[in-house]
Amino acid sequence: MIKRLSFLLVALVVTLAANAQFEQGKKYISASFSGFDFSYNGTSDLNIGLQAKGGYLVEDNLMVLGTLGYNHVGDDVTPDRFSIGAQGRYYIIQNGIYLGVGATYKHGSHNYNDIMPTVEVGYAFFINRLVTIEPAVYYEQSVNNHSKYSNVGLRVGLGIYLF
């Protein structure tokens, strides 16, 4: 009986603490790594990326984000890419699961320019009141050449939610 009451008390505290995490007016910054052979497209074996994000919760559970990124591809055919984009993120429930939708403009050498609509599903795991570890699965659809440049991958980030 005591174990059950303890579990219910912990669940209540976690629910109340998580309820305040995604409220309107908070600012957000993040850095994430993607690739490490966890992403796949039709032309390359190795794809390592670094992204920086900044966002703002415009309403409870709804965030707008700006992104900057760099991807290194480990072959001579595919160019390294710089990217800039915008994204929206909706936190489904207060436990941190989110859906993201956005678009990214990517530019690289060899006259590579592409616009990539992106979707992702992730989880914001709070390690304290402000800092999260954020694993996400994403898909980027290439407008220029679907079979060569579209990506499916795993991204792991570190996020900070500021008041």
PDB file of C-alpha atoms in Angstrom:
ATOM      1  CA  MET A   1       0.000   0.000   0.000  1.00  0.00           C
ATOM      2  CA  ILE A   2       2.822   2.413   0.887  1.00  0.00           C
ATOM      3  CA  LYS A   3       4.546   1.683  -2.420  1.00  0.00           C
ATOM      4  CA  ARG A   4       1.384   2.539  -4.334  1.00  0.00           C
ATOM      5  CA  LEU A   5       0.882   5.791  -2.443  1.00  0.00           C
ATOM      6  CA  SER A   6       4.534   6.715  -3.007  1.00  0.00           C
ATOM      7  CA  PHE A   7       4.201   5.993  -6.719  1.00  0.00           C
ATOM      8  CA  LEU A   8       1.034   8.132  -6.970  1.00  0.00           C
ATOM      9  CA  LEU A   9       2.726  10.974  -5.101  1.00  0.00           C
ATOM     10  CA  VAL A  10       5.771  10.873  -7.395  1.00  0.00           C
ATOM     11  CA  ALA A  11       3.512  10.743 -10.485  1.00  0.00           C
ATOM     12  CA  LEU A  12       1.567  13.774  -9.210  1.00  0.00           C
ATOM     13  CA  VAL A  13       4.750  15.785  -8.556  1.00  0.00           C
ATOM     14  CA  VAL A  14       6.169  14.921 -11.999  1.00  0.00           C
ATOM     15  CA  THR A  15       2.890  15.889 -13.682  1.00  0.00           C
ATOM     16  CA  LEU A  16       2.691  19.221 -11.857  1.00  0.00           C
ATOM     17  CA  ALA A  17       6.367  19.997 -12.533  1.00  0.00           C
ATOM     18  CA  ALA A  18       6.063  19.133 -16.222  1.00  0.00           C
ATOM     19  CA  ASN A  19       2.929  21.250 -16.562  1.00  0.00           C
ATOM     20  CA  ALA A  20       4.955  24.447 -16.147  1.00  0.00           C
ATOM     21  CA  GLN A  21       7.678  23.533 -18.649  1.00  0.00           C
ATOM     22  CA  PHE A  22       5.970  24.374 -21.952  1.00  0.00           C
ATOM     23  CA  GLU A  23       4.065  27.533 -21.083  1.00  0.00           C
ATOM     24  CA  GLN A  24       3.682  30.637 -23.221  1.00  0.00           C
ATOM     25  CA  GLY A  25       6.494  33.182 -23.146  1.00  0.00           C
ATOM     26  CA  LYS A  26       9.436  30.869 -22.497  1.00  0.00           C
ATOM     27  CA  LYS A  27      12.522  31.112 -24.674  1.00  0.00           C
ATOM     28  CA  TYR A  28      14.469  28.109 -25.923  1.00  0.00           C
ATOM     29  CA  ILE A  29      18.005  27.465 -27.173  1.00  0.00           C
ATOM     30  CA  SER A  30      19.438  24.165 -28.328  1.00  0.00           C
ATOM     31  CA  ALA A  31      22.419  22.492 -29.927  1.00  0.00           C
ATOM     32  CA  SER A  32      22.100  19.064 -31.477  1.00  0.00           C
ATOM     33  CA  PHE A  33      24.105  16.476 -33.344  1.00  0.00           C
ATOM     34  CA  SER A  34      22.689  14.329 -36.102  1.00  0.00           C
ATOM     35  CA  GLY A  35      24.116  11.644 -38.279  1.00  0.00           C
ATOM     36  CA  PHE A  36      26.885   9.455 -36.898  1.00  0.00           C
ATOM     37  CA  ASP A  37      25.679   6.901 -39.467  1.00  0.00           C
ATOM     38  CA  PHE A  38      22.186   7.113 -37.979  1.00  0.00           C
ATOM     39  CA  SER A  39      20.902   9.064 -40.986  1.00  0.00           C
ATOM     40  CA  TYR A  40      20.534   7.648 -44.434  1.00  0.00           C
ATOM     41  CA  ASN A  41      20.181   9.025 -47.933  1.00  0.00           C
ATOM     42  CA  GLY A  42      20.784   7.550 -51.379  1.00  0.00           C
ATOM     43  CA  THR A  43      24.298   8.901 -52.004  1.00  0.00           C
ATOM     44  CA  SER A  44      26.407   8.776 -48.867  1.00  0.00           C
ATOM     45  CA  ASP A  45      27.596   6.470 -46.125  1.00  0.00           C
ATOM     46  CA  LEU A  46      28.545   9.031 -43.479  1.00  0.00           C
ATOM     47  CA  ASN A  47      26.507  12.096 -42.613  1.00  0.00           C
ATOM     48  CA  ILE A  48      27.380  14.133 -39.510  1.00  0.00           C
ATOM     49  CA  GLY A  49      25.533  17.320 -38.696  1.00  0.00           C
ATOM     50  CA  LEU A  50      25.479  20.073 -36.096  1.00  0.00           C
ATOM     51  CA  GLN A  51      22.417  22.242 -35.596  1.00  0.00           C
ATOM     52  CA  ALA A  52      21.698  25.276 -33.422  1.00  0.00           C
ATOM     53  CA  LYS A  53      18.123  26.289 -32.653  1.00  0.00           C
ATOM     54  CA  GLY A  54      16.456  29.192 -30.964  1.00  0.00           C
ATOM     55  CA  GLY A  55      12.769  29.330 -30.200  1.00  0.00           C
ATOM     56  CA  TYR A  56       9.878  30.962 -28.413  1.00  0.00           C
ATOM     57  CA  LEU A  57       6.704  29.422 -26.997  1.00  0.00           C
ATOM     58  CA  VAL A  58       3.980  31.573 -28.582  1.00  0.00           C
ATOM     59  CA  GLU A  59       1.261  29.651 -26.730  1.00  0.00           C
ATOM     60  CA  ASP A  60       1.238  26.832 -24.230  1.00  0.00           C
ATOM     61  CA  ASN A  61       2.695  23.733 -25.957  1.00  0.00           C
ATOM     62  CA  LEU A  62       3.345  25.588 -29.265  1.00  0.00           C
ATOM     63  CA  MET A  63       6.856  26.772 -30.174  1.00  0.00           C
ATOM     64  CA  VAL A  64       8.321  28.516 -33.224  1.00  0.00           C
ATOM     65  CA  LEU A  65      12.008  27.884 -33.949  1.00  0.00           C
ATOM     66  CA  GLY A  66      14.777  29.204 -36.141  1.00  0.00           C
ATOM     67  CA  THR A  67      17.578  26.808 -37.098  1.00  0.00           C
ATOM     68  CA  LEU A  68      21.150  27.023 -38.396  1.00  0.00           C
ATOM     69  CA  GLY A  69      23.131  23.955 -39.358  1.00  0.00           C
ATOM     70  CA  TYR A  70      26.137  22.358 -40.981  1.00  0.00           C
ATOM     71  CA  ASN A  71      26.313  18.818 -42.442  1.00  0.00           C
ATOM     72  CA  HIS A  72      29.494  17.025 -43.414  1.00  0.00           C
ATOM     73  CA  VAL A  73      29.166  14.144 -45.840  1.00  0.00           C
ATOM     74  CA  GLY A  74      31.956  11.580 -46.053  1.00  0.00           C
ATOM     75  CA  ASP A  75      32.256  11.157 -49.814  1.00  0.00           C
ATOM     76  CA  ASP A  76      33.626  13.187 -52.731  1.00  0.00           C
ATOM     77  CA  VAL A  77      30.333  13.375 -54.652  1.00  0.00           C
ATOM     78  CA  THR A  78      27.992  14.958 -52.102  1.00  0.00           C
ATOM     79  CA  PRO A  79      28.814  18.521 -50.991  1.00  0.00           C
ATOM     80  CA  ASP A  80      29.014  19.655 -47.374  1.00  0.00           C
ATOM     81  CA  ARG A  81      25.959  21.782 -46.642  1.00  0.00           C
ATOM     82  CA  PHE A  82      25.061  24.869 -44.656  1.00  0.00           C
ATOM     83  CA  SER A  83      21.409  25.299 -43.749  1.00  0.00           C
ATOM     84  CA  ILE A  84      18.940  27.831 -42.382  1.00  0.00           C
ATOM     85  CA  GLY A  85      15.327  27.108 -41.585  1.00  0.00           C
ATOM     86  CA  ALA A  86      12.159  27.629 -39.607  1.00  0.00           C
ATOM     87  CA  GLN A  87      10.153  25.097 -37.673  1.00  0.00           C
ATOM     88  CA  GLY A  88       7.059  24.773 -35.541  1.00  0.00           C
ATOM     89  CA  ARG A  89       6.916  22.382 -32.630  1.00  0.00           C
ATOM     90  CA  TYR A  90       3.835  21.153 -30.797  1.00  0.00           C
ATOM     91  CA  TYR A  91       4.158  19.364 -27.450  1.00  0.00           C
ATOM     92  CA  ILE A  92       1.438  16.718 -27.575  1.00  0.00           C
ATOM     93  CA  ILE A  93       1.171  16.220 -23.848  1.00  0.00           C
ATOM     94  CA  GLN A  94       2.970  17.739 -20.921  1.00  0.00           C
ATOM     95  CA  ASN A  95       5.386  14.821 -20.577  1.00  0.00           C
ATOM     96  CA  GLY A  96       7.634  16.159 -23.362  1.00  0.00           C
ATOM     97  CA  ILE A  97       6.655  14.263 -26.528  1.00  0.00           C
ATOM     98  CA  TYR A  98       6.572  16.672 -29.472  1.00  0.00           C
ATOM     99  CA  LEU A  99       5.878  16.848 -33.202  1.00  0.00           C
ATOM    100  CA  GLY A 100       7.869  19.237 -35.376  1.00  0.00           C
ATOM    101  CA  VAL A 101       7.199  20.521 -38.897  1.00  0.00           C
ATOM    102  CA  GLY A 102       9.370  22.946 -40.836  1.00  0.00           C
ATOM    103  CA  ALA A 103      11.371  23.802 -43.904  1.00  0.00           C
ATOM    104  CA  THR A 104      15.113  24.189 -44.398  1.00  0.00           C
ATOM    105  CA  TYR A 105      17.130  25.850 -47.150  1.00  0.00           C
ATOM    106  CA  LYS A 106      20.411  23.981 -47.708  1.00  0.00           C
ATOM    107  CA  HIS A 107      23.382  25.319 -49.660  1.00  0.00           C
ATOM    108  CA  GLY A 108      26.601  23.552 -50.580  1.00  0.00           C
ATOM    109  CA  SER A 109      29.432  23.523 -53.076  1.00  0.00           C
ATOM    110  CA  HIS A 110      28.989  22.087 -56.593  1.00  0.00           C
ATOM    111  CA  ASN A 111      25.947  24.390 -57.094  1.00  0.00           C
ATOM    112  CA  TYR A 112      23.885  22.481 -54.531  1.00  0.00           C
ATOM    113  CA  ASN A 113      20.799  24.395 -53.347  1.00  0.00           C
ATOM    114  CA  ASP A 114      17.754  22.647 -51.956  1.00  0.00           C
ATOM    115  CA  ILE A 115      14.621  23.344 -49.953  1.00  0.00           C
ATOM    116  CA  MET A 116      13.728  20.497 -47.627  1.00  0.00           C
ATOM    117  CA  PRO A 117      10.389  20.178 -45.823  1.00  0.00           C
ATOM    118  CA  THR A 118      11.054  18.412 -42.525  1.00  0.00           C
ATOM    119  CA  VAL A 119       9.014  16.439 -40.000  1.00  0.00           C
ATOM    120  CA  GLU A 120      10.247  15.092 -36.681  1.00  0.00           C
ATOM    121  CA  VAL A 121       9.014  13.310 -33.585  1.00  0.00           C
ATOM    122  CA  GLY A 122      10.969  13.773 -30.399  1.00  0.00           C
ATOM    123  CA  TYR A 123      11.009  13.763 -26.642  1.00  0.00           C
ATOM    124  CA  ALA A 124      12.188  16.515 -24.302  1.00  0.00           C
ATOM    125  CA  PHE A 125      13.604  14.672 -21.283  1.00  0.00           C
ATOM    126  CA  PHE A 126      14.162  17.161 -18.432  1.00  0.00           C
ATOM    127  CA  ILE A 127      17.302  16.513 -16.405  1.00  0.00           C
ATOM    128  CA  ASN A 128      16.506  19.547 -14.239  1.00  0.00           C
ATOM    129  CA  ARG A 129      14.010  22.455 -14.357  1.00  0.00           C
ATOM    130  CA  LEU A 130      15.593  24.087 -17.416  1.00  0.00           C
ATOM    131  CA  VAL A 131      17.827  21.604 -19.270  1.00  0.00           C
ATOM    132  CA  THR A 132      16.636  18.793 -21.550  1.00  0.00           C
ATOM    133  CA  ILE A 133      18.118  15.960 -23.533  1.00  0.00           C
ATOM    134  CA  GLU A 134      16.121  15.731 -26.762  1.00  0.00           C
ATOM    135  CA  PRO A 135      16.319  12.640 -28.958  1.00  0.00           C
ATOM    136  CA  ALA A 136      14.302  12.897 -32.170  1.00  0.00           C
ATOM    137  CA  VAL A 137      13.657  10.930 -35.336  1.00  0.00           C
ATOM    138  CA  TYR A 138      13.408  13.129 -38.436  1.00  0.00           C
ATOM    139  CA  TYR A 139      12.703  12.993 -42.154  1.00  0.00           C
ATOM    140  CA  GLU A 140      13.872  15.635 -44.654  1.00  0.00           C
ATOM    141  CA  GLN A 141      12.294  15.529 -48.119  1.00  0.00           C
ATOM    142  CA  SER A 142      14.508  16.909 -50.894  1.00  0.00           C
ATOM    143  CA  VAL A 143      12.698  19.054 -53.457  1.00  0.00           C
ATOM    144  CA  ASN A 144      15.562  18.772 -55.992  1.00  0.00           C
ATOM    145  CA  ASN A 145      16.202  15.031 -55.994  1.00  0.00           C
ATOM    146  CA  HIS A 146      14.218  12.803 -53.666  1.00  0.00           C
ATOM    147  CA  SER A 147      16.240   9.616 -54.156  1.00  0.00           C
ATOM    148  CA  LYS A 148      19.670  11.229 -53.654  1.00  0.00           C
ATOM    149  CA  TYR A 149      19.235  13.880 -50.967  1.00  0.00           C
ATOM    150  CA  SER A 150      16.217  13.031 -48.781  1.00  0.00           C
ATOM    151  CA  ASN A 151      17.259  11.968 -45.265  1.00  0.00           C
ATOM    152  CA  VAL A 152      15.880   9.829 -42.469  1.00  0.00           C
ATOM    153  CA  GLY A 153      17.822  10.050 -39.247  1.00  0.00           C
ATOM    154  CA  LEU A 154      18.241  10.316 -35.510  1.00  0.00           C
ATOM    155  CA  ARG A 155      19.149  13.599 -33.827  1.00  0.00           C
ATOM    156  CA  VAL A 156      20.201  14.056 -30.193  1.00  0.00           C
ATOM    157  CA  GLY A 157      20.193  17.535 -28.721  1.00  0.00           C
ATOM    158  CA  LEU A 158      20.641  19.481 -25.525  1.00  0.00           C
ATOM    159  CA  GLY A 159      17.990  22.139 -24.945  1.00  0.00           C
ATOM    160  CA  ILE A 160      17.615  24.961 -22.433  1.00  0.00           C
ATOM    161  CA  TYR A 161      14.197  26.454 -21.584  1.00  0.00           C
ATOM    162  CA  LEU A 162      14.581  30.015 -20.285  1.00  0.00           C
ATOM    163  CA  PHE A 163      11.957  32.099 -18.510  1.00  0.00           C
TER     164      PHE A 163
END
